Tab-separated table of C-alpha atoms in Angstrom:
chain	number	residue	atom	x	y	z
A	172	MET	CA	41.794	-28.806	-26.388
A	173	ILE	CA	39.842	-27.132	-29.101
A	174	GLU	CA	37.858	-24.062	-27.939
A	175	ARG	CA	35.653	-21.683	-29.827
A	176	ILE	CA	38.292	-18.705	-29.675
A	177	HIS	CA	40.713	-21.182	-31.570
A	178	LEU	CA	38.092	-21.402	-34.322
A	179	ASN	CA	37.592	-17.739	-34.397
A	180	ILE	CA	41.199	-16.853	-34.872
A	181	LEU	CA	41.647	-19.433	-37.734
A	182	ARG	CA	38.597	-17.909	-39.414
A	183	GLU	CA	39.495	-14.304	-38.897
A	184	ILE	CA	43.245	-14.877	-40.174
A	185	GLU	CA	41.507	-15.989	-43.478
A	186	ARG	CA	39.014	-13.191	-43.607
A	187	GLN	CA	41.331	-10.288	-42.551
A	188	GLY	CA	44.412	-11.705	-44.171
A	189	SER	CA	46.949	-10.853	-41.245
A	190	LEU	CA	47.548	-11.624	-37.535
A	191	THR	CA	47.145	-7.936	-36.725
A	192	ALA	CA	43.851	-7.419	-38.424
A	193	ALA	CA	42.624	-10.775	-36.905
A	194	ALA	CA	43.379	-9.596	-33.467
A	195	ASP	CA	41.659	-6.223	-34.114
A	196	ALA	CA	38.719	-7.906	-35.221
A	197	LEU	CA	38.646	-10.285	-32.213
A	198	ASN	CA	39.248	-7.370	-29.886
A	199	LEU	CA	42.679	-9.175	-28.677
A	200	THR	CA	46.389	-8.049	-28.865
A	201	GLN	CA	48.304	-9.795	-31.444
A	202	SER	CA	50.526	-11.217	-28.542
A	203	ALA	CA	47.559	-12.628	-26.864
A	204	LEU	CA	46.324	-14.256	-30.129
A	205	SER	CA	49.710	-15.800	-30.845
A	206	HIS	CA	49.950	-16.901	-27.243
A	207	THR	CA	46.563	-18.518	-27.551
A	208	ILE	CA	47.492	-20.558	-30.748
A	209	LYS	CA	50.970	-21.439	-29.282
A	210	LYS	CA	49.242	-22.849	-26.273
A	211	LEU	CA	47.100	-25.024	-28.335
A	212	GLU	CA	50.059	-26.209	-30.585
A	213	GLY	CA	51.787	-27.122	-27.347
A	214	GLN	CA	48.504	-29.368	-26.266
A	215	LEU	CA	48.209	-30.794	-29.923
A	216	ASN	CA	52.024	-31.198	-30.208
A	217	THR	CA	51.724	-29.908	-33.708
A	218	GLU	CA	52.200	-26.685	-35.625
A	219	LEU	CA	49.071	-24.742	-37.092
A	220	TRP	CA	51.039	-22.117	-38.889
A	221	ILE	CA	54.543	-20.983	-39.953
A	222	LYS	CA	55.698	-17.631	-40.148
A	223	GLU	CA	57.736	-16.688	-43.223
A	224	GLY	CA	58.675	-13.095	-42.724
A	225	ARG	CA	55.410	-11.136	-42.501
A	226	LYS	CA	53.533	-13.676	-44.006
A	227	LEU	CA	51.676	-16.517	-42.512
A	228	ARG	CA	51.462	-19.875	-43.839
A	229	LEU	CA	48.965	-22.670	-42.387
A	230	THR	CA	50.407	-26.131	-41.926
A	231	GLU	CA	48.232	-29.047	-42.998
A	232	ALA	CA	46.696	-29.300	-39.408
A	233	GLY	CA	46.122	-25.439	-39.599
A	234	GLN	CA	44.319	-25.616	-42.703
A	235	TYR	CA	42.219	-28.575	-41.523
A	236	LEU	CA	41.212	-26.660	-38.511
A	237	GLN	CA	40.690	-23.321	-40.357
A	238	ASP	CA	38.239	-25.517	-42.871
A	239	GLN	CA	36.545	-26.844	-39.564
A	240	ALA	CA	36.292	-23.373	-38.266
A	241	ASN	CA	34.469	-22.297	-41.420
A	242	ARG	CA	32.190	-25.177	-41.232
A	243	LEU	CA	31.198	-25.261	-37.386
A	244	LEU	CA	31.197	-21.624	-36.447
A	245	PRO	CA	28.035	-20.553	-38.440
A	246	GLN	CA	26.335	-23.582	-36.791
A	247	LEU	CA	27.270	-22.628	-33.378
A	248	GLU	CA	26.216	-18.986	-33.943
A	249	ARG	CA	22.946	-20.289	-35.120
A	250	VAL	CA	22.677	-22.041	-31.805
A	251	ASP	CA	23.565	-18.868	-30.158
A	252	GLU	CA	20.965	-17.143	-31.869
A	253	ASN	CA	18.332	-19.651	-31.035
A	254	LEU	CA	19.137	-19.774	-27.547
A	255	LYS	CA	18.926	-16.065	-27.156
A	256	ARG	CA	15.484	-16.275	-28.867
A	257	TYR	CA	14.452	-18.817	-26.364
A	258	ALA	CA	15.447	-16.704	-23.452
A	259	ASN	CA	13.754	-13.883	-24.951
A	260	HIS	CA	10.549	-16.058	-25.284
A	261	GLU	CA	10.622	-15.727	-29.262
A	262	LYS	CA	11.130	-19.416	-30.210
A	263	GLY	CA	9.917	-22.876	-29.212
A	264	THR	CA	6.759	-24.911	-29.370
A	265	LEU	CA	3.575	-24.504	-27.090
A	266	HIS	CA	2.426	-27.906	-26.438
A	267	ILE	CA	-1.162	-27.970	-25.749
A	268	GLY	CA	-3.448	-31.123	-24.543
A	269	MET	CA	-7.089	-31.255	-24.825
A	270	GLU	CA	-9.651	-32.633	-22.531
A	271	CYS	CA	-12.543	-31.147	-24.335
A	272	HIS	CA	-14.096	-32.601	-27.360
A	273	PRO	CA	-16.092	-29.510	-28.544
A	274	CYS	CA	-13.319	-27.086	-27.534
A	275	TYR	CA	-11.190	-27.661	-30.412
A	276	GLN	CA	-13.116	-25.324	-32.733
A	277	TRP	CA	-12.684	-22.549	-30.042
A	278	LEU	CA	-8.890	-23.470	-29.801
A	279	LEU	CA	-8.643	-22.895	-33.490
A	280	SER	CA	-9.731	-19.208	-32.991
A	281	ILE	CA	-6.775	-18.639	-30.327
A	282	VAL	CA	-4.060	-20.511	-32.436
A	283	ASN	CA	-4.055	-18.243	-35.604
A	284	PRO	CA	-3.581	-14.952	-33.461
A	285	PHE	CA	-1.099	-16.717	-31.157
A	286	LEU	CA	1.038	-17.641	-34.170
A	287	GLN	CA	0.778	-14.092	-35.683
A	288	GLU	CA	1.829	-12.475	-32.368
A	289	SER	CA	4.676	-15.094	-31.509
A	290	PRO	CA	7.021	-15.389	-34.494
A	291	GLY	CA	9.339	-18.335	-34.194
A	292	VAL	CA	6.951	-20.203	-31.719
A	293	ASP	CA	5.053	-23.265	-33.044
A	294	VAL	CA	1.889	-25.158	-31.565
A	295	ASP	CA	1.419	-28.738	-31.185
A	296	VAL	CA	-2.077	-29.841	-30.036
A	297	LYS	CA	-2.614	-33.520	-28.532
A	298	GLN	CA	-6.111	-34.742	-28.253
A	299	ARG	CA	-5.364	-38.311	-27.107
A	300	PHE	CA	-5.703	-37.774	-23.377
A	301	LYS	CA	-9.252	-37.973	-22.699
A	302	PHE	CA	-9.297	-36.780	-19.224
A	303	GLY	CA	-5.760	-38.224	-18.575
A	304	GLY	CA	-4.228	-34.709	-19.057
A	305	MET	CA	-3.276	-34.021	-15.678
A	306	ALA	CA	-0.584	-36.853	-15.959
A	307	ALA	CA	0.786	-35.452	-19.229
A	308	LEU	CA	0.774	-31.796	-17.626
A	309	PHE	CA	2.856	-33.400	-14.719
A	310	ASN	CA	5.040	-35.438	-16.980
A	311	TYR	CA	6.054	-32.317	-19.227
A	312	ASP	CA	4.502	-34.047	-22.151
A	313	ILE	CA	2.350	-30.877	-22.677
A	314	ASP	CA	2.805	-27.332	-21.529
A	315	LEU	CA	-1.062	-26.421	-21.312
A	316	LEU	CA	-4.169	-28.340	-20.568
A	317	ILE	CA	-7.585	-27.221	-22.121
A	318	THR	CA	-10.426	-28.618	-20.127
A	319	PRO	CA	-13.938	-27.728	-18.639
A	320	ASP	CA	-13.353	-29.593	-15.489
A	321	PRO	CA	-10.268	-28.216	-13.517
A	322	TRP	CA	-8.743	-30.095	-10.578
A	323	THR	CA	-7.723	-28.473	-7.316
A	324	MET	CA	-4.056	-29.523	-7.008
A	325	THR	CA	-0.728	-28.096	-5.878
A	326	GLN	CA	1.771	-27.133	-8.588
A	327	ILE	CA	-1.099	-26.857	-11.019
A	328	ILE	CA	-2.769	-23.511	-11.844
A	329	PHE	CA	-6.287	-23.449	-13.712
A	330	LYS	CA	-7.376	-20.036	-15.278
A	331	PRO	CA	-10.931	-19.591	-16.383
A	332	VAL	CA	-10.768	-18.195	-19.912
A	333	PHE	CA	-14.017	-18.513	-21.564
A	334	GLY	CA	-17.658	-18.871	-20.317
A	335	TYR	CA	-20.277	-20.687	-22.095
A	336	GLU	CA	-23.705	-22.329	-21.525
A	337	LEU	CA	-24.234	-26.008	-22.143
A	338	VAL	CA	-27.640	-26.448	-24.074
A	339	LEU	CA	-29.654	-29.149	-25.459
A	340	VAL	CA	-29.484	-29.522	-29.156
A	341	VAL	CA	-32.470	-30.676	-31.272
A	342	GLY	CA	-33.436	-30.968	-35.029
A	343	GLU	CA	-35.760	-28.929	-36.815
A	344	ASN	CA	-38.478	-31.267	-36.435
A	345	HIS	CA	-38.391	-32.328	-32.901
A	346	PRO	CA	-41.306	-31.906	-30.751
A	347	LEU	CA	-39.117	-29.979	-28.239
A	348	ARG	CA	-38.091	-27.107	-30.663
A	349	GLY	CA	-39.108	-23.736	-29.707
A	350	GLN	CA	-39.057	-24.284	-26.234
A	351	ASP	CA	-36.844	-21.676	-24.053
A	352	TYR	CA	-35.840	-24.660	-21.664
A	353	ILE	CA	-36.697	-28.242	-20.735
A	354	VAL	CA	-36.606	-30.099	-17.626
A	355	PRO	CA	-35.202	-33.693	-17.095
A	356	GLN	CA	-38.358	-35.645	-17.547
A	357	GLU	CA	-38.573	-34.401	-21.085
A	358	LEU	CA	-35.529	-36.504	-21.954
A	359	LEU	CA	-37.021	-39.842	-20.849
A	360	ASP	CA	-37.961	-41.003	-24.172
A	361	GLU	CA	-35.018	-39.521	-26.059
A	362	THR	CA	-31.807	-40.961	-27.579
A	363	LEU	CA	-28.983	-39.013	-26.285
A	364	PHE	CA	-25.689	-38.684	-28.197
A	365	THR	CA	-22.545	-37.763	-26.331
A	366	TYR	CA	-18.758	-38.208	-26.675
A	367	PRO	CA	-17.115	-41.391	-25.579
A	368	VAL	CA	-16.597	-40.172	-21.889
A	369	GLU	CA	-17.528	-41.688	-18.855
A	370	THR	CA	-21.047	-40.530	-17.546
A	371	ALA	CA	-19.241	-39.243	-14.356
A	372	ARG	CA	-17.534	-36.583	-16.506
A	373	LEU	CA	-20.698	-35.600	-18.675
A	374	ASP	CA	-22.516	-32.468	-17.060
A	375	ILE	CA	-25.909	-33.266	-18.626
A	376	PHE	CA	-25.950	-36.452	-16.553
A	377	GLN	CA	-24.257	-34.995	-13.199
A	378	GLN	CA	-25.928	-31.778	-13.141
A	379	PHE	CA	-29.241	-32.336	-14.818
A	380	LEU	CA	-30.448	-36.039	-15.338
A	381	ILE	CA	-29.151	-37.839	-12.317
A	382	PRO	CA	-30.346	-35.127	-9.576
A	383	ALA	CA	-33.745	-35.701	-11.130
A	384	GLN	CA	-33.400	-39.368	-11.118
A	385	CYS	CA	-33.940	-39.377	-14.945
A	386	MET	CA	-32.226	-41.289	-17.682
A	387	PRO	CA	-32.781	-41.063	-21.313
A	388	ARG	CA	-34.201	-44.086	-23.384
A	389	GLN	CA	-30.937	-44.756	-25.072
A	390	HIS	CA	-27.422	-43.306	-24.652
A	391	LYS	CA	-25.125	-43.459	-27.621
A	392	GLN	CA	-21.519	-42.516	-27.709
A	393	LEU	CA	-19.968	-41.106	-30.889
A	394	GLU	CA	-16.390	-39.688	-31.365
A	395	ASP	CA	-16.952	-36.775	-34.117
A	396	THR	CA	-18.624	-33.490	-33.168
A	397	GLU	CA	-19.903	-33.097	-36.736
A	398	ILE	CA	-21.283	-36.584	-36.792
A	399	ILE	CA	-23.253	-36.123	-33.679
A	400	LEU	CA	-24.697	-32.918	-35.158
A	401	GLN	CA	-25.583	-34.578	-38.266
A	402	MET	CA	-27.335	-37.220	-36.453
A	403	VAL	CA	-29.369	-34.639	-34.326
A	404	ALA	CA	-30.241	-32.632	-37.617
A	405	ALA	CA	-31.795	-35.919	-38.934
A	406	ASN	CA	-33.851	-36.116	-35.687
A	407	ARG	CA	-32.227	-39.345	-34.666
A	408	GLY	CA	-31.672	-38.122	-31.193
A	409	VAL	CA	-30.416	-34.977	-28.975
A	410	THR	CA	-27.415	-33.880	-27.611
A	411	ALA	CA	-25.534	-31.364	-25.295
A	412	MET	CA	-23.147	-29.156	-26.370
A	413	PRO	CA	-21.821	-25.415	-25.720
A	414	ARG	CA	-24.203	-22.799	-27.067
A	415	TRP	CA	-21.287	-20.940	-28.932
A	416	LEU	CA	-20.415	-24.101	-30.961
A	417	ILE	CA	-24.141	-24.696	-31.868
A	418	ASP	CA	-24.391	-21.001	-32.995
A	419	LYS	CA	-21.558	-21.910	-35.400
A	420	TYR	CA	-23.060	-24.872	-36.845
A	421	ARG	CA	-26.521	-23.562	-37.266
A	422	GLU	CA	-25.161	-21.698	-40.146
A	423	LYS	CA	-25.034	-25.085	-42.165
A	424	LEU	CA	-27.231	-27.478	-40.223
A	425	PRO	CA	-30.915	-27.342	-39.045
A	426	ILE	CA	-30.322	-27.609	-35.436
A	427	TYR	CA	-31.634	-25.564	-32.483
A	428	PRO	CA	-30.506	-24.877	-28.663
A	429	ILE	CA	-32.596	-25.137	-25.647
A	430	SER	CA	-31.552	-24.190	-22.260
A	431	LEU	CA	-31.207	-27.086	-19.730
A	432	GLY	CA	-33.584	-26.068	-16.904
A	433	ALA	CA	-32.389	-22.745	-15.547
A	434	GLY	CA	-29.125	-23.032	-17.384
A	435	ILE	CA	-25.913	-25.090	-17.001
A	436	PHE	CA	-23.137	-22.511	-17.251
A	437	LYS	CA	-19.420	-23.662	-17.669
A	438	HIS	CA	-15.945	-22.343	-18.281
A	439	ILE	CA	-13.145	-23.560	-20.490
A	440	TYR	CA	-10.076	-23.631	-18.326
A	441	VAL	CA	-6.426	-23.357	-19.223
A	442	GLY	CA	-4.192	-25.539	-16.762
A	443	TYR	CA	-0.414	-25.172	-16.581
A	444	ARG	CA	2.313	-25.980	-14.054
A	445	GLN	CA	3.122	-23.151	-11.443
A	446	ALA	CA	6.654	-23.306	-12.263
A	447	ASP	CA	5.710	-21.812	-15.774
A	448	GLN	CA	3.923	-18.884	-14.399
A	449	THR	CA	6.602	-16.578	-16.126
A	450	ASN	CA	6.617	-18.405	-19.352
A	451	ALA	CA	5.735	-15.660	-22.037
A	452	HIS	CA	4.336	-18.277	-24.491
A	453	ILE	CA	1.844	-19.415	-21.943
A	454	GLN	CA	0.702	-15.956	-20.614
A	455	LYS	CA	0.174	-14.837	-24.056
A	456	PHE	CA	-1.890	-17.957	-24.998
A	457	ILE	CA	-3.929	-17.208	-21.832
A	458	GLU	CA	-4.327	-13.489	-22.726
A	459	LEU	CA	-5.633	-14.361	-26.223
A	460	ALA	CA	-8.001	-17.068	-24.825
A	461	LYS	CA	-9.561	-14.482	-22.370
A	462	HIS	CA	-10.386	-12.336	-25.253
A	463	SER	CA	-11.685	-15.010	-27.505
A	464	GLY	CA	-15.393	-14.335	-26.875
């Protein structure tokens, strides 16, 4: 039935004004062009044009098809162009999932240069996973997973992109302020603020407090980074966060970092499907992330 060449022929006839000129514009012979339309007329059982000497007059059906050609072909050409840009990794959306509450500030420093260097590519960030990001990655809900806790799994690649130190954060009037480091026992009488994440996934517990068989007097969970730090600045308790993040917030809040023992050093990882190793959007993001420090 109707193929793209038929639409092209009808549009070029209107543009060029004759069969010969239309055939030249489409790199066809005039006989091939006429044969193509004659075959279509046979399939449709109706004439599309009538020759009147050297002139061509479209029938009602021919005029309808020409109108449709003028409407549809620009849309199809845009589809062609977009698909070509997809093939050249110049268009699309990079879907990013976050399993790291404080990593959002770090991510913002990557998104802007990524958008600048990837015209036509959008970014969508999802933060709802809360350590369920692996399922989202497997199910193609996201393209990248940002996490400080990579999994060893087939079909998934995790790349370390940004190293940082997890530190204790205290307020200006806190008695621990000024120390270079603390030991677990010094948190026994403290109120510890953390994100609403299970203790098994919190490094201050798993790598610092639990091995020393110490627990804080109170453990309170809050969702928002800035609220946690406001509480710490008001001397309502302490928290543990990346040093790089605290360095940023110290410009506006009286908060101070202290090393946890000999230091807890972590990495932010970017996880992606093994099948996407050649995805230029993903590799561009990873390259920018590695230079984010």
